[in-house]
Short mmCIF file of N, CA and C in Angstrom, two decimals:
data_model
loop_
_atom_site.label_atom_id
_atom_site.label_comp_id
_atom_site.label_asym_id
_atom_site.label_seq_id
_atom_site.Cartn_x
_atom_site.Cartn_y
_atom_site.Cartn_z
N MET A 184 73.88 280.97 13.15
CA MET A 184 74.49 280.08 14.13
C MET A 184 75.88 280.61 14.45
N VAL A 185 76.19 280.75 15.71
CA VAL A 185 77.49 281.25 16.15
C VAL A 185 78.51 280.11 16.09
N GLU A 186 79.65 280.37 15.41
CA GLU A 186 80.69 279.36 15.32
C GLU A 186 81.20 279.01 16.71
N GLY A 187 81.28 277.72 17.02
CA GLY A 187 81.75 277.29 18.32
C GLY A 187 80.65 277.13 19.35
N SER A 188 79.43 277.53 18.98
CA SER A 188 78.32 277.38 19.93
C SER A 188 77.93 275.91 20.03
N GLU A 189 77.18 275.59 21.07
CA GLU A 189 76.71 274.20 21.25
C GLU A 189 75.96 273.73 20.02
N LYS A 190 75.07 274.56 19.49
CA LYS A 190 74.26 274.16 18.33
C LYS A 190 75.13 273.98 17.09
N ALA A 191 76.14 274.83 16.91
CA ALA A 191 77.04 274.70 15.76
C ALA A 191 77.84 273.41 15.86
N ILE A 192 78.34 273.10 17.04
CA ILE A 192 79.12 271.87 17.24
C ILE A 192 78.23 270.66 17.01
N GLU A 193 77.00 270.69 17.53
CA GLU A 193 76.07 269.58 17.34
C GLU A 193 75.80 269.37 15.85
N ALA A 194 75.62 270.44 15.10
CA ALA A 194 75.37 270.33 13.66
C ALA A 194 76.58 269.71 12.95
N MET A 195 77.78 270.11 13.34
CA MET A 195 78.99 269.55 12.73
C MET A 195 79.13 268.07 13.05
N VAL A 196 78.81 267.69 14.28
CA VAL A 196 78.89 266.27 14.67
C VAL A 196 77.87 265.46 13.88
N ARG A 197 76.65 265.97 13.77
CA ARG A 197 75.61 265.27 12.99
C ARG A 197 76.05 265.11 11.54
N ASP A 198 76.62 266.16 10.94
CA ASP A 198 77.11 266.07 9.57
C ASP A 198 78.21 265.02 9.45
N ALA A 199 79.13 265.01 10.40
CA ALA A 199 80.24 264.04 10.37
C ALA A 199 79.72 262.61 10.47
N VAL A 200 78.75 262.39 11.34
CA VAL A 200 78.18 261.04 11.50
C VAL A 200 77.48 260.61 10.21
N GLU A 201 76.73 261.51 9.60
CA GLU A 201 76.05 261.19 8.35
C GLU A 201 77.06 260.87 7.24
N LEU A 202 78.12 261.68 7.13
CA LEU A 202 79.15 261.44 6.12
C LEU A 202 79.87 260.12 6.34
N ALA A 203 79.93 259.67 7.60
CA ALA A 203 80.59 258.40 7.93
C ALA A 203 79.67 257.21 7.74
N GLY A 204 78.43 257.45 7.36
CA GLY A 204 77.51 256.34 7.10
C GLY A 204 76.36 256.23 8.08
N GLY A 205 76.24 257.17 8.98
CA GLY A 205 75.12 257.15 9.93
C GLY A 205 75.44 256.39 11.20
N TRP A 206 74.47 256.36 12.08
CA TRP A 206 74.64 255.69 13.37
C TRP A 206 74.53 254.18 13.18
N PRO A 207 75.49 253.41 13.70
CA PRO A 207 75.41 251.96 13.58
C PRO A 207 74.57 251.32 14.68
N VAL A 208 73.79 252.10 15.39
CA VAL A 208 72.96 251.61 16.49
C VAL A 208 71.55 252.11 16.29
N LYS A 209 70.63 251.52 17.02
CA LYS A 209 69.24 251.97 16.94
C LYS A 209 68.79 252.49 18.30
N ALA A 210 67.69 253.20 18.31
CA ALA A 210 67.15 253.76 19.56
C ALA A 210 67.00 252.65 20.59
N GLY A 211 67.44 252.93 21.81
CA GLY A 211 67.33 251.97 22.90
C GLY A 211 68.61 251.18 23.13
N ASP A 212 69.53 251.15 22.16
CA ASP A 212 70.80 250.47 22.35
C ASP A 212 71.64 251.22 23.38
N VAL A 213 72.45 250.49 24.12
CA VAL A 213 73.37 251.10 25.07
C VAL A 213 74.73 251.20 24.39
N VAL A 214 75.30 252.40 24.40
CA VAL A 214 76.56 252.66 23.70
C VAL A 214 77.52 253.35 24.65
N LEU A 215 78.76 252.93 24.62
CA LEU A 215 79.82 253.60 25.38
C LEU A 215 80.51 254.59 24.46
N ILE A 216 80.58 255.84 24.88
CA ILE A 216 81.32 256.85 24.13
C ILE A 216 82.59 257.15 24.91
N LYS A 217 83.72 256.84 24.30
CA LYS A 217 85.00 257.06 24.96
C LYS A 217 85.67 258.28 24.33
N PRO A 218 85.67 259.41 25.03
CA PRO A 218 86.36 260.58 24.51
C PRO A 218 87.86 260.30 24.35
N ASN A 219 88.45 260.96 23.39
CA ASN A 219 89.84 260.73 23.07
C ASN A 219 90.78 261.49 24.01
N LEU A 220 91.80 260.81 24.45
CA LEU A 220 92.89 261.43 25.20
C LEU A 220 94.17 260.92 24.55
N VAL A 221 94.80 261.75 23.74
CA VAL A 221 95.91 261.27 22.92
C VAL A 221 97.29 261.60 23.49
N ALA A 222 97.34 262.50 24.44
CA ALA A 222 98.63 262.86 25.03
C ALA A 222 98.38 263.39 26.43
N SER A 223 99.40 263.35 27.22
CA SER A 223 99.27 263.88 28.56
C SER A 223 99.46 265.39 28.54
N MET A 224 98.37 266.12 28.64
CA MET A 224 98.48 267.58 28.65
C MET A 224 99.16 268.04 29.94
N PHE A 225 99.08 267.22 30.99
CA PHE A 225 99.72 267.59 32.24
C PHE A 225 101.24 267.59 32.10
N PHE A 226 101.76 266.62 31.33
CA PHE A 226 103.20 266.62 31.06
C PHE A 226 103.60 267.89 30.31
N LEU A 227 102.81 268.24 29.29
CA LEU A 227 103.11 269.45 28.53
C LEU A 227 103.00 270.69 29.42
N TRP A 228 101.98 270.71 30.28
CA TRP A 228 101.78 271.86 31.16
C TRP A 228 102.95 272.02 32.12
N TYR A 229 103.35 270.90 32.74
CA TYR A 229 104.47 270.96 33.69
C TYR A 229 105.78 271.32 33.01
N SER A 230 105.92 270.97 31.73
CA SER A 230 107.15 271.29 31.01
C SER A 230 107.18 272.75 30.57
N GLY A 231 106.04 273.44 30.70
CA GLY A 231 105.96 274.83 30.29
C GLY A 231 105.78 275.00 28.80
N LYS A 232 105.44 273.91 28.11
CA LYS A 232 105.34 273.95 26.65
C LYS A 232 103.91 273.76 26.15
N LEU A 233 102.93 273.91 27.01
CA LEU A 233 101.55 273.69 26.60
C LEU A 233 101.03 274.92 25.86
N THR A 234 100.72 274.73 24.59
CA THR A 234 100.14 275.81 23.80
C THR A 234 98.64 275.54 23.66
N GLU A 235 97.90 276.51 23.17
CA GLU A 235 96.47 276.32 22.94
C GLU A 235 96.23 275.18 21.95
N GLU A 236 97.06 275.09 20.93
CA GLU A 236 96.93 274.02 19.94
C GLU A 236 97.18 272.65 20.58
N ASP A 237 98.19 272.56 21.46
CA ASP A 237 98.46 271.31 22.17
C ASP A 237 97.26 270.91 23.01
N TYR A 238 96.70 271.87 23.74
CA TYR A 238 95.56 271.59 24.61
C TYR A 238 94.39 271.05 23.80
N GLN A 239 94.11 271.69 22.67
CA GLN A 239 92.99 271.25 21.84
C GLN A 239 93.24 269.88 21.23
N ALA A 240 94.49 269.53 20.98
CA ALA A 240 94.82 268.24 20.39
C ALA A 240 94.81 267.11 21.40
N CYS A 241 94.94 267.42 22.69
CA CYS A 241 95.04 266.39 23.72
C CYS A 241 93.70 265.82 24.13
N LEU A 242 92.68 266.63 24.12
CA LEU A 242 91.39 266.22 24.68
C LEU A 242 90.26 266.43 23.69
N THR A 243 89.25 265.56 23.77
CA THR A 243 88.03 265.77 23.01
C THR A 243 87.24 266.88 23.67
N ASP A 244 86.79 267.82 22.87
CA ASP A 244 85.97 268.92 23.38
C ASP A 244 84.69 268.34 23.98
N PRO A 245 84.35 268.68 25.22
CA PRO A 245 83.15 268.12 25.84
C PRO A 245 81.87 268.41 25.07
N ARG A 246 81.86 269.48 24.27
CA ARG A 246 80.67 269.78 23.47
C ARG A 246 80.43 268.71 22.42
N VAL A 247 81.49 268.07 21.93
CA VAL A 247 81.34 266.99 20.96
C VAL A 247 80.70 265.78 21.63
N VAL A 248 81.14 265.46 22.84
CA VAL A 248 80.57 264.33 23.57
C VAL A 248 79.09 264.60 23.87
N ARG A 249 78.76 265.82 24.28
CA ARG A 249 77.36 266.15 24.55
C ARG A 249 76.52 266.00 23.28
N ALA A 250 77.06 266.41 22.14
CA ALA A 250 76.32 266.29 20.88
C ALA A 250 76.06 264.82 20.53
N LEU A 251 77.02 263.96 20.81
CA LEU A 251 76.84 262.53 20.55
C LEU A 251 75.78 261.93 21.46
N ARG A 252 75.71 262.44 22.68
CA ARG A 252 74.73 261.91 23.63
C ARG A 252 73.31 262.04 23.13
N TYR A 253 73.05 263.12 22.40
CA TYR A 253 71.69 263.36 21.92
C TYR A 253 71.50 262.99 20.47
N GLY A 254 72.51 262.29 19.90
CA GLY A 254 72.45 261.91 18.49
C GLY A 254 71.34 260.96 18.21
#
């Protein structure tokens, strides 16, 4: 499995959910998944201080959200 690949991310998300106690919902339930936005990356970008680490900390990686969709 290639680190950072869709399948690797999905496996990590599944492991994290299991370690947290499993899914609190059952098949057929409607669930809202709200990706995290913890800081304004646009403010950092405009200030000229946006680093790769800042970018990764500001937004939830879309691959994580996709992995949750198929959980």
